[in-house]
PDB file of C-alpha atoms in Angstrom:
ATOM      1  CA  UNK A 110       0.000   0.000   0.000  1.00 49.00           C
ATOM      2  CA  UNK A 111       1.345   3.422  -0.963  1.00 51.00           C
ATOM      3  CA  UNK A 112       1.773   5.762   1.981  1.00 51.00           C
ATOM      4  CA  UNK A 113       0.844   9.319   1.093  1.00 66.00           C
ATOM      5  CA  UNK A 114       3.258  11.964   2.246  1.00 73.00           C
ATOM      6  CA  UNK A 115       2.068  14.925   4.280  1.00 79.00           C
ATOM      7  CA  UNK A 116       0.605  17.665   2.017  1.00 90.00           C
ATOM      8  CA  UNK A 117       3.155  20.379   1.280  1.00 90.00           C
ATOM      9  CA  UNK A 118       0.975  23.205   2.647  1.00 93.00           C
ATOM     10  CA  UNK A 119       0.457  21.307   5.913  1.00 93.00           C
ATOM     11  CA  UNK A 120       4.158  20.571   6.297  1.00 93.00           C
ATOM     12  CA  UNK A 121       5.110  24.169   5.509  1.00 95.00           C
ATOM     13  CA  UNK A 122       2.661  25.575   8.065  1.00 96.00           C
ATOM     14  CA  UNK A 123       2.670  22.803  10.662  1.00 96.00           C
ATOM     15  CA  UNK A 124       4.124  24.891  13.491  1.00 96.00           C
ATOM     16  CA  UNK A 125       1.588  27.712  13.153  1.00 97.00           C
ATOM     17  CA  UNK A 126      -1.291  25.232  12.728  1.00 97.00           C
ATOM     18  CA  UNK A 127      -0.244  23.326  15.860  1.00 97.00           C
ATOM     19  CA  UNK A 128       0.093  26.474  17.964  1.00 97.00           C
ATOM     20  CA  UNK A 129      -3.126  28.107  16.768  1.00 98.00           C
ATOM     21  CA  UNK A 130      -4.998  24.810  17.011  1.00 98.00           C
ATOM     22  CA  UNK A 131      -3.893  24.431  20.634  1.00 98.00           C
ATOM     23  CA  UNK A 132      -4.900  28.044  21.266  1.00 98.00           C
ATOM     24  CA  UNK A 133      -8.451  27.460  19.975  1.00 98.00           C
ATOM     25  CA  UNK A 134      -8.863  24.220  21.927  1.00 98.00           C
ATOM     26  CA  UNK A 135      -7.706  25.802  25.185  1.00 98.00           C
ATOM     27  CA  UNK A 136      -9.767  28.956  24.605  1.00 98.00           C
ATOM     28  CA  UNK A 137     -12.932  26.888  24.173  1.00 98.00           C
ATOM     29  CA  UNK A 138     -12.088  24.835  27.270  1.00 98.00           C
ATOM     30  CA  UNK A 139     -11.399  28.024  29.223  1.00 98.00           C
ATOM     31  CA  UNK A 140     -14.797  29.392  28.214  1.00 98.00           C
ATOM     32  CA  UNK A 141     -16.577  26.189  29.280  1.00 98.00           C
ATOM     33  CA  UNK A 142     -14.875  25.908  32.659  1.00 98.00           C
ATOM     34  CA  UNK A 143     -15.109  29.662  33.225  1.00 98.00           C
ATOM     35  CA  UNK A 144     -18.828  29.541  32.413  1.00 98.00           C
ATOM     36  CA  UNK A 145     -19.348  26.748  34.975  1.00 98.00           C
ATOM     37  CA  UNK A 146     -17.290  28.566  37.597  1.00 97.00           C
ATOM     38  CA  UNK A 147     -19.087  31.867  37.041  1.00 97.00           C
ATOM     39  CA  UNK A 148     -22.517  30.237  37.248  1.00 97.00           C
ATOM     40  CA  UNK A 149     -21.527  28.621  40.536  1.00 97.00           C
ATOM     41  CA  UNK A 150     -20.637  32.077  41.855  1.00 95.00           C
ATOM     42  CA  UNK A 151     -23.925  33.546  40.593  1.00 96.00           C
ATOM     43  CA  UNK A 152     -25.909  30.721  42.200  1.00 95.00           C
ATOM     44  CA  UNK A 153     -24.219  31.354  45.552  1.00 94.00           C
ATOM     45  CA  UNK A 154     -25.583  34.902  45.516  1.00 93.00           C
ATOM     46  CA  UNK A 155     -29.037  33.894  44.310  1.00 93.00           C
ATOM     47  CA  UNK A 156     -28.594  35.269  40.787  1.00 94.00           C
ATOM     48  CA  UNK A 157     -29.782  33.520  37.653  1.00 96.00           C
ATOM     49  CA  UNK A 158     -27.106  31.504  35.819  1.00 97.00           C
ATOM     50  CA  UNK A 159     -25.996  32.559  32.351  1.00 97.00           C
ATOM     51  CA  UNK A 160     -26.207  30.567  29.149  1.00 97.00           C
ATOM     52  CA  UNK A 161     -22.871  29.764  27.528  1.00 98.00           C
ATOM     53  CA  UNK A 162     -23.354  32.285  24.656  1.00 98.00           C
ATOM     54  CA  UNK A 163     -24.291  34.961  27.210  1.00 97.00           C
ATOM     55  CA  UNK A 164     -21.178  34.125  29.227  1.00 98.00           C
ATOM     56  CA  UNK A 165     -18.985  34.717  26.168  1.00 98.00           C
ATOM     57  CA  UNK A 166     -20.131  38.355  26.218  1.00 97.00           C
ATOM     58  CA  UNK A 167     -19.625  38.787  29.964  1.00 97.00           C
ATOM     59  CA  UNK A 168     -16.995  40.815  31.767  1.00 97.00           C
ATOM     60  CA  UNK A 169     -15.852  37.672  33.601  1.00 97.00           C
ATOM     61  CA  UNK A 170     -14.825  35.983  30.338  1.00 98.00           C
ATOM     62  CA  UNK A 171     -13.385  39.124  28.723  1.00 98.00           C
ATOM     63  CA  UNK A 172     -11.301  39.897  31.778  1.00 98.00           C
ATOM     64  CA  UNK A 173      -9.867  36.378  32.028  1.00 97.00           C
ATOM     65  CA  UNK A 174      -8.961  36.282  28.324  1.00 98.00           C
ATOM     66  CA  UNK A 175      -7.539  39.764  27.861  1.00 98.00           C
ATOM     67  CA  UNK A 176      -5.491  39.901  31.055  1.00 96.00           C
ATOM     68  CA  UNK A 177      -3.565  36.872  29.794  1.00 97.00           C
ATOM     69  CA  UNK A 178      -3.223  38.118  26.215  1.00 98.00           C
ATOM     70  CA  UNK A 179      -2.006  41.425  27.625  1.00 98.00           C
ATOM     71  CA  UNK A 180       0.872  39.819  29.492  1.00 97.00           C
ATOM     72  CA  UNK A 181       1.830  37.516  26.623  1.00 97.00           C
ATOM     73  CA  UNK A 182       2.082  40.280  24.044  1.00 98.00           C
ATOM     74  CA  UNK A 183       3.866  42.625  26.452  1.00 98.00           C
ATOM     75  CA  UNK A 184       6.428  39.893  27.026  1.00 97.00           C
ATOM     76  CA  UNK A 185       6.882  39.105  23.337  1.00 97.00           C
ATOM     77  CA  UNK A 186       6.940  42.738  22.196  1.00 97.00           C
ATOM     78  CA  UNK A 187       9.390  43.671  24.938  1.00 97.00           C
ATOM     79  CA  UNK A 188      11.511  40.626  24.183  1.00 97.00           C
ATOM     80  CA  UNK A 189      11.764  41.378  20.453  1.00 97.00           C
ATOM     81  CA  UNK A 190      12.671  44.995  21.184  1.00 96.00           C
ATOM     82  CA  UNK A 191      15.167  44.283  23.980  1.00 96.00           C
ATOM     83  CA  UNK A 192      17.000  41.587  22.018  1.00 95.00           C
ATOM     84  CA  UNK A 193      17.703  44.205  19.336  1.00 94.00           C
ATOM     85  CA  UNK A 194      19.830  46.166  21.823  1.00 94.00           C
ATOM     86  CA  UNK A 195      20.816  43.885  24.726  1.00 95.00           C
ATOM     87  CA  UNK A 196      22.851  40.671  24.726  1.00 95.00           C
ATOM     88  CA  UNK A 197      23.448  37.701  27.024  1.00 96.00           C
ATOM     89  CA  UNK A 198      26.781  35.992  26.479  1.00 95.00           C
ATOM     90  CA  UNK A 199      26.361  32.271  25.821  1.00 95.00           C
ATOM     91  CA  UNK A 200      22.589  32.348  25.298  1.00 96.00           C
ATOM     92  CA  UNK A 201      20.899  30.941  22.193  1.00 94.00           C
ATOM     93  CA  UNK A 202      18.301  33.704  22.628  1.00 94.00           C
ATOM     94  CA  UNK A 203      20.858  36.490  22.172  1.00 94.00           C
ATOM     95  CA  UNK A 204      22.526  37.869  19.094  1.00 92.00           C
ATOM     96  CA  UNK A 205      26.352  37.693  19.110  1.00 91.00           C
ATOM     97  CA  UNK A 206      27.879  39.971  21.726  1.00 91.00           C
ATOM     98  CA  UNK A 207      29.568  42.419  19.323  1.00 88.00           C
ATOM     99  CA  UNK A 208      26.848  42.455  16.660  1.00 84.00           C
ATOM    100  CA  UNK A 209      24.699  45.529  15.977  1.00 84.00           C
ATOM    101  CA  UNK A 210      22.638  45.351  12.786  1.00 83.00           C
ATOM    102  CA  UNK A 211      23.100  42.314  10.581  1.00 83.00           C
ATOM    103  CA  UNK A 212      24.409  42.906   7.062  1.00 85.00           C
ATOM    104  CA  UNK A 213      20.998  41.900   5.715  1.00 87.00           C
ATOM    105  CA  UNK A 214      19.395  44.734   7.738  1.00 87.00           C
ATOM    106  CA  UNK A 215      21.115  47.291   5.519  1.00 87.00           C
ATOM    107  CA  UNK A 216      18.529  48.563   3.023  1.00 88.00           C
ATOM    108  CA  UNK A 217      21.321  49.222   0.506  1.00 88.00           C
ATOM    109  CA  UNK A 218      21.486  45.455   0.043  1.00 91.00           C
ATOM    110  CA  UNK A 219      17.833  45.293  -1.062  1.00 90.00           C
ATOM    111  CA  UNK A 220      17.012  42.983  -3.955  1.00 91.00           C
ATOM    112  CA  UNK A 221      13.936  42.790  -6.216  1.00 91.00           C
ATOM    113  CA  UNK A 222      12.651  40.067  -3.859  1.00 93.00           C
ATOM    114  CA  UNK A 223      12.957  42.288  -0.770  1.00 93.00           C
ATOM    115  CA  UNK A 224       9.668  43.480   0.848  1.00 95.00           C
ATOM    116  CA  UNK A 225       8.316  46.625  -0.811  1.00 94.00           C
ATOM    117  CA  UNK A 226       8.981  49.010   2.147  1.00 95.00           C
ATOM    118  CA  UNK A 227      12.681  48.168   1.870  1.00 93.00           C
ATOM    119  CA  UNK A 228      12.685  48.989  -1.838  1.00 93.00           C
ATOM    120  CA  UNK A 229      10.672  52.210  -1.362  1.00 93.00           C
ATOM    121  CA  UNK A 230      12.654  53.565   1.605  1.00 93.00           C
ATOM    122  CA  UNK A 231      11.691  56.606   3.666  1.00 94.00           C
ATOM    123  CA  UNK A 232       8.948  56.374   6.308  1.00 96.00           C
ATOM    124  CA  UNK A 233       7.647  52.968   5.123  1.00 95.00           C
ATOM    125  CA  UNK A 234      11.134  51.569   5.703  1.00 95.00           C
ATOM    126  CA  UNK A 235      11.428  53.161   9.169  1.00 95.00           C
ATOM    127  CA  UNK A 236       8.119  51.597  10.186  1.00 97.00           C
ATOM    128  CA  UNK A 237       8.934  48.250   8.578  1.00 96.00           C
ATOM    129  CA  UNK A 238      12.303  48.043  10.360  1.00 95.00           C
ATOM    130  CA  UNK A 239      10.402  48.098  13.648  1.00 96.00           C
ATOM    131  CA  UNK A 240       7.131  46.528  12.535  1.00 97.00           C
ATOM    132  CA  UNK A 241       7.362  43.281  14.506  1.00 97.00           C
ATOM    133  CA  UNK A 242       7.799  44.925  17.916  1.00 97.00           C
ATOM    134  CA  UNK A 243       5.252  47.616  16.989  1.00 98.00           C
ATOM    135  CA  UNK A 244       2.637  45.022  16.024  1.00 98.00           C
ATOM    136  CA  UNK A 245       3.156  42.992  19.200  1.00 98.00           C
ATOM    137  CA  UNK A 246       3.012  46.067  21.421  1.00 98.00           C
ATOM    138  CA  UNK A 247      -0.122  47.325  19.643  1.00 98.00           C
ATOM    139  CA  UNK A 248      -1.806  43.978  20.318  1.00 98.00           C
ATOM    140  CA  UNK A 249      -0.669  44.366  23.950  1.00 98.00           C
ATOM    141  CA  UNK A 250      -2.273  47.810  24.076  1.00 98.00           C
ATOM    142  CA  UNK A 251      -5.527  46.463  22.643  1.00 98.00           C
ATOM    143  CA  UNK A 252      -5.504  43.585  25.126  1.00 98.00           C
ATOM    144  CA  UNK A 253      -4.813  46.029  27.963  1.00 98.00           C
ATOM    145  CA  UNK A 254      -7.921  48.012  26.971  1.00 98.00           C
ATOM    146  CA  UNK A 255      -9.946  44.788  26.671  1.00 98.00           C
ATOM    147  CA  UNK A 256      -8.789  43.736  30.132  1.00 98.00           C
ATOM    148  CA  UNK A 257      -9.692  47.153  31.511  1.00 98.00           C
ATOM    149  CA  UNK A 258     -13.232  47.159  30.116  1.00 98.00           C
ATOM    150  CA  UNK A 259     -13.871  43.479  30.856  1.00 98.00           C
ATOM    151  CA  UNK A 260     -12.430  43.868  34.340  1.00 98.00           C
ATOM    152  CA  UNK A 261     -14.622  46.884  35.017  1.00 98.00           C
ATOM    153  CA  UNK A 262     -17.753  44.942  34.058  1.00 98.00           C
ATOM    154  CA  UNK A 263     -16.702  41.933  36.152  1.00 97.00           C
ATOM    155  CA  UNK A 264     -15.809  44.130  39.137  1.00 97.00           C
ATOM    156  CA  UNK A 265     -19.133  45.962  39.004  1.00 97.00           C
ATOM    157  CA  UNK A 266     -21.083  42.711  38.828  1.00 95.00           C
ATOM    158  CA  UNK A 267     -19.140  41.255  41.739  1.00 94.00           C
ATOM    159  CA  UNK A 268     -19.655  44.374  43.868  1.00 95.00           C
ATOM    160  CA  UNK A 269     -23.371  44.470  43.037  1.00 94.00           C
ATOM    161  CA  UNK A 270     -23.815  40.825  44.049  1.00 92.00           C
ATOM    162  CA  UNK A 271     -21.799  41.095  47.250  1.00 91.00           C
ATOM    163  CA  UNK A 272     -22.772  44.493  48.623  1.00 90.00           C
ATOM    164  CA  UNK A 273     -25.092  46.216  46.178  1.00 90.00           C
ATOM    165  CA  UNK A 274     -22.459  48.908  45.587  1.00 92.00           C
ATOM    166  CA  UNK A 275     -23.034  51.272  42.638  1.00 95.00           C
ATOM    167  CA  UNK A 276     -20.982  50.638  39.485  1.00 96.00           C
ATOM    168  CA  UNK A 277     -17.722  52.456  38.796  1.00 97.00           C
ATOM    169  CA  UNK A 278     -16.256  53.657  35.494  1.00 97.00           C
ATOM    170  CA  UNK A 279     -13.227  52.306  33.652  1.00 98.00           C
ATOM    171  CA  UNK A 280     -11.007  55.167  34.842  1.00 98.00           C
ATOM    172  CA  UNK A 281     -11.916  54.418  38.436  1.00 98.00           C
ATOM    173  CA  UNK A 282     -11.223  50.711  37.936  1.00 98.00           C
ATOM    174  CA  UNK A 283      -7.882  51.592  36.349  1.00 98.00           C
ATOM    175  CA  UNK A 284      -6.910  53.176  39.668  1.00 97.00           C
ATOM    176  CA  UNK A 285      -7.825  50.155  41.788  1.00 97.00           C
ATOM    177  CA  UNK A 286      -5.296  47.743  43.239  1.00 97.00           C
ATOM    178  CA  UNK A 287      -7.487  44.915  41.918  1.00 96.00           C
ATOM    179  CA  UNK A 288      -6.752  45.818  38.281  1.00 98.00           C
ATOM    180  CA  UNK A 289      -3.009  46.174  38.793  1.00 98.00           C
ATOM    181  CA  UNK A 290      -2.820  43.014  40.896  1.00 98.00           C
ATOM    182  CA  UNK A 291      -4.363  41.094  37.990  1.00 96.00           C
ATOM    183  CA  UNK A 292      -1.849  42.606  35.570  1.00 97.00           C
ATOM    184  CA  UNK A 293       1.284  42.224  37.679  1.00 98.00           C
ATOM    185  CA  UNK A 294       0.655  38.593  38.597  1.00 96.00           C
ATOM    186  CA  UNK A 295       0.763  37.800  34.876  1.00 96.00           C
ATOM    187  CA  UNK A 296       3.494  40.220  33.816  1.00 97.00           C
ATOM    188  CA  UNK A 297       6.017  38.949  36.361  1.00 97.00           C
ATOM    189  CA  UNK A 298       5.494  35.310  35.355  1.00 97.00           C
ATOM    190  CA  UNK A 299       5.968  36.069  31.648  1.00 97.00           C
ATOM    191  CA  UNK A 300       9.288  37.830  32.155  1.00 97.00           C
ATOM    192  CA  UNK A 301      10.427  35.095  34.546  1.00 97.00           C
ATOM    193  CA  UNK A 302       9.742  32.471  31.857  1.00 96.00           C
ATOM    194  CA  UNK A 303      11.686  34.400  29.200  1.00 97.00           C
ATOM    195  CA  UNK A 304      14.549  35.086  31.595  1.00 97.00           C
ATOM    196  CA  UNK A 305      14.711  31.389  32.443  1.00 97.00           C
ATOM    197  CA  UNK A 306      14.824  30.471  28.731  1.00 96.00           C
ATOM    198  CA  UNK A 307      17.616  32.997  28.103  1.00 96.00           C
ATOM    199  CA  UNK A 308      19.764  31.622  30.929  1.00 97.00           C
ATOM    200  CA  UNK A 309      18.968  27.915  30.565  1.00 96.00           C
ATOM    201  CA  UNK A 310      19.816  28.003  26.847  1.00 96.00           C
ATOM    202  CA  UNK A 311      23.410  28.801  27.801  1.00 96.00           C
ATOM    203  CA  UNK A 312      24.043  25.296  29.146  1.00 96.00           C
ATOM    204  CA  UNK A 313      21.058  23.180  28.068  1.00 96.00           C
ATOM    205  CA  UNK A 314      20.114  21.955  24.587  1.00 96.00           C
ATOM    206  CA  UNK A 315      17.156  20.681  22.597  1.00 96.00           C
ATOM    207  CA  UNK A 316      18.370  19.029  19.413  1.00 94.00           C
ATOM    208  CA  UNK A 317      16.802  20.297  16.176  1.00 93.00           C
ATOM    209  CA  UNK A 318      15.180  23.312  17.849  1.00 93.00           C
ATOM    210  CA  UNK A 319      16.035  26.831  16.593  1.00 91.00           C
ATOM    211  CA  UNK A 320      15.513  28.018  20.173  1.00 92.00           C
ATOM    212  CA  UNK A 321      18.599  26.017  21.218  1.00 94.00           C
ATOM    213  CA  UNK A 322      22.245  26.091  20.245  1.00 93.00           C
ATOM    214  CA  UNK A 323      23.453  22.934  18.456  1.00 93.00           C
ATOM    215  CA  UNK A 324      24.263  20.095  20.853  1.00 94.00           C
ATOM    216  CA  UNK A 325      28.005  20.155  20.096  1.00 94.00           C
ATOM    217  CA  UNK A 326      28.467  23.939  20.501  1.00 93.00           C
ATOM    218  CA  UNK A 327      30.352  25.277  23.536  1.00 94.00           C
ATOM    219  CA  UNK A 328      28.464  26.996  26.374  1.00 94.00           C
ATOM    220  CA  UNK A 329      30.284  30.276  25.688  1.00 93.00           C
ATOM    221  CA  UNK A 330      29.013  30.421  22.108  1.00 92.00           C
ATOM    222  CA  UNK A 331      26.371  33.146  21.809  1.00 93.00           C
ATOM    223  CA  UNK A 332      23.386  32.989  19.456  1.00 87.00           C
ATOM    224  CA  UNK A 333      21.779  30.121  17.608  1.00 71.00           C
TER     225      UNK A 333
END
């Protein structure tokens, strides 16, 4: 029997498909378990439980999703930006210690196959040279706003159930310790994880991974 090889498009995009597939699975599971948890809380206070579609539009769900996205994209945007200027000797996550821009970063080496902002130059090139960190930090900013609005709705519902307190606005919630506690507990863990990867990649290896130095390379070697 002839064994069919993996389709080319699937092989070429397998990493993104695996990561985004896992994201969707875990997001759905989060919504289901969050819905059950939130309804248990509502029942305790004598409030009517929500349907699952109604829960997806609730502050409880929005807050839980966006506060995590916020920390992830802050970490990734900050990491991309910091690795452009800072180094860690021996780490696979660092560029070589004495390297500034790579030769390929010089727009004078543009070819007909280079992205159009590189060939055009000027402001499009300035933006394109920093587009990855800008995009990640813009997603962080959007997630921060989503967390703020979702958190405000969740906070107001919680206060109304517990004490009947009047609702507060987003600016007031922004000034609460509750909002910043939610943010900081996620931010600190994200930067700890990246810091651990930076340092552990000095002496530890994972064969075939671009996030690791080759198995035979010395600990002092910096970069992938």
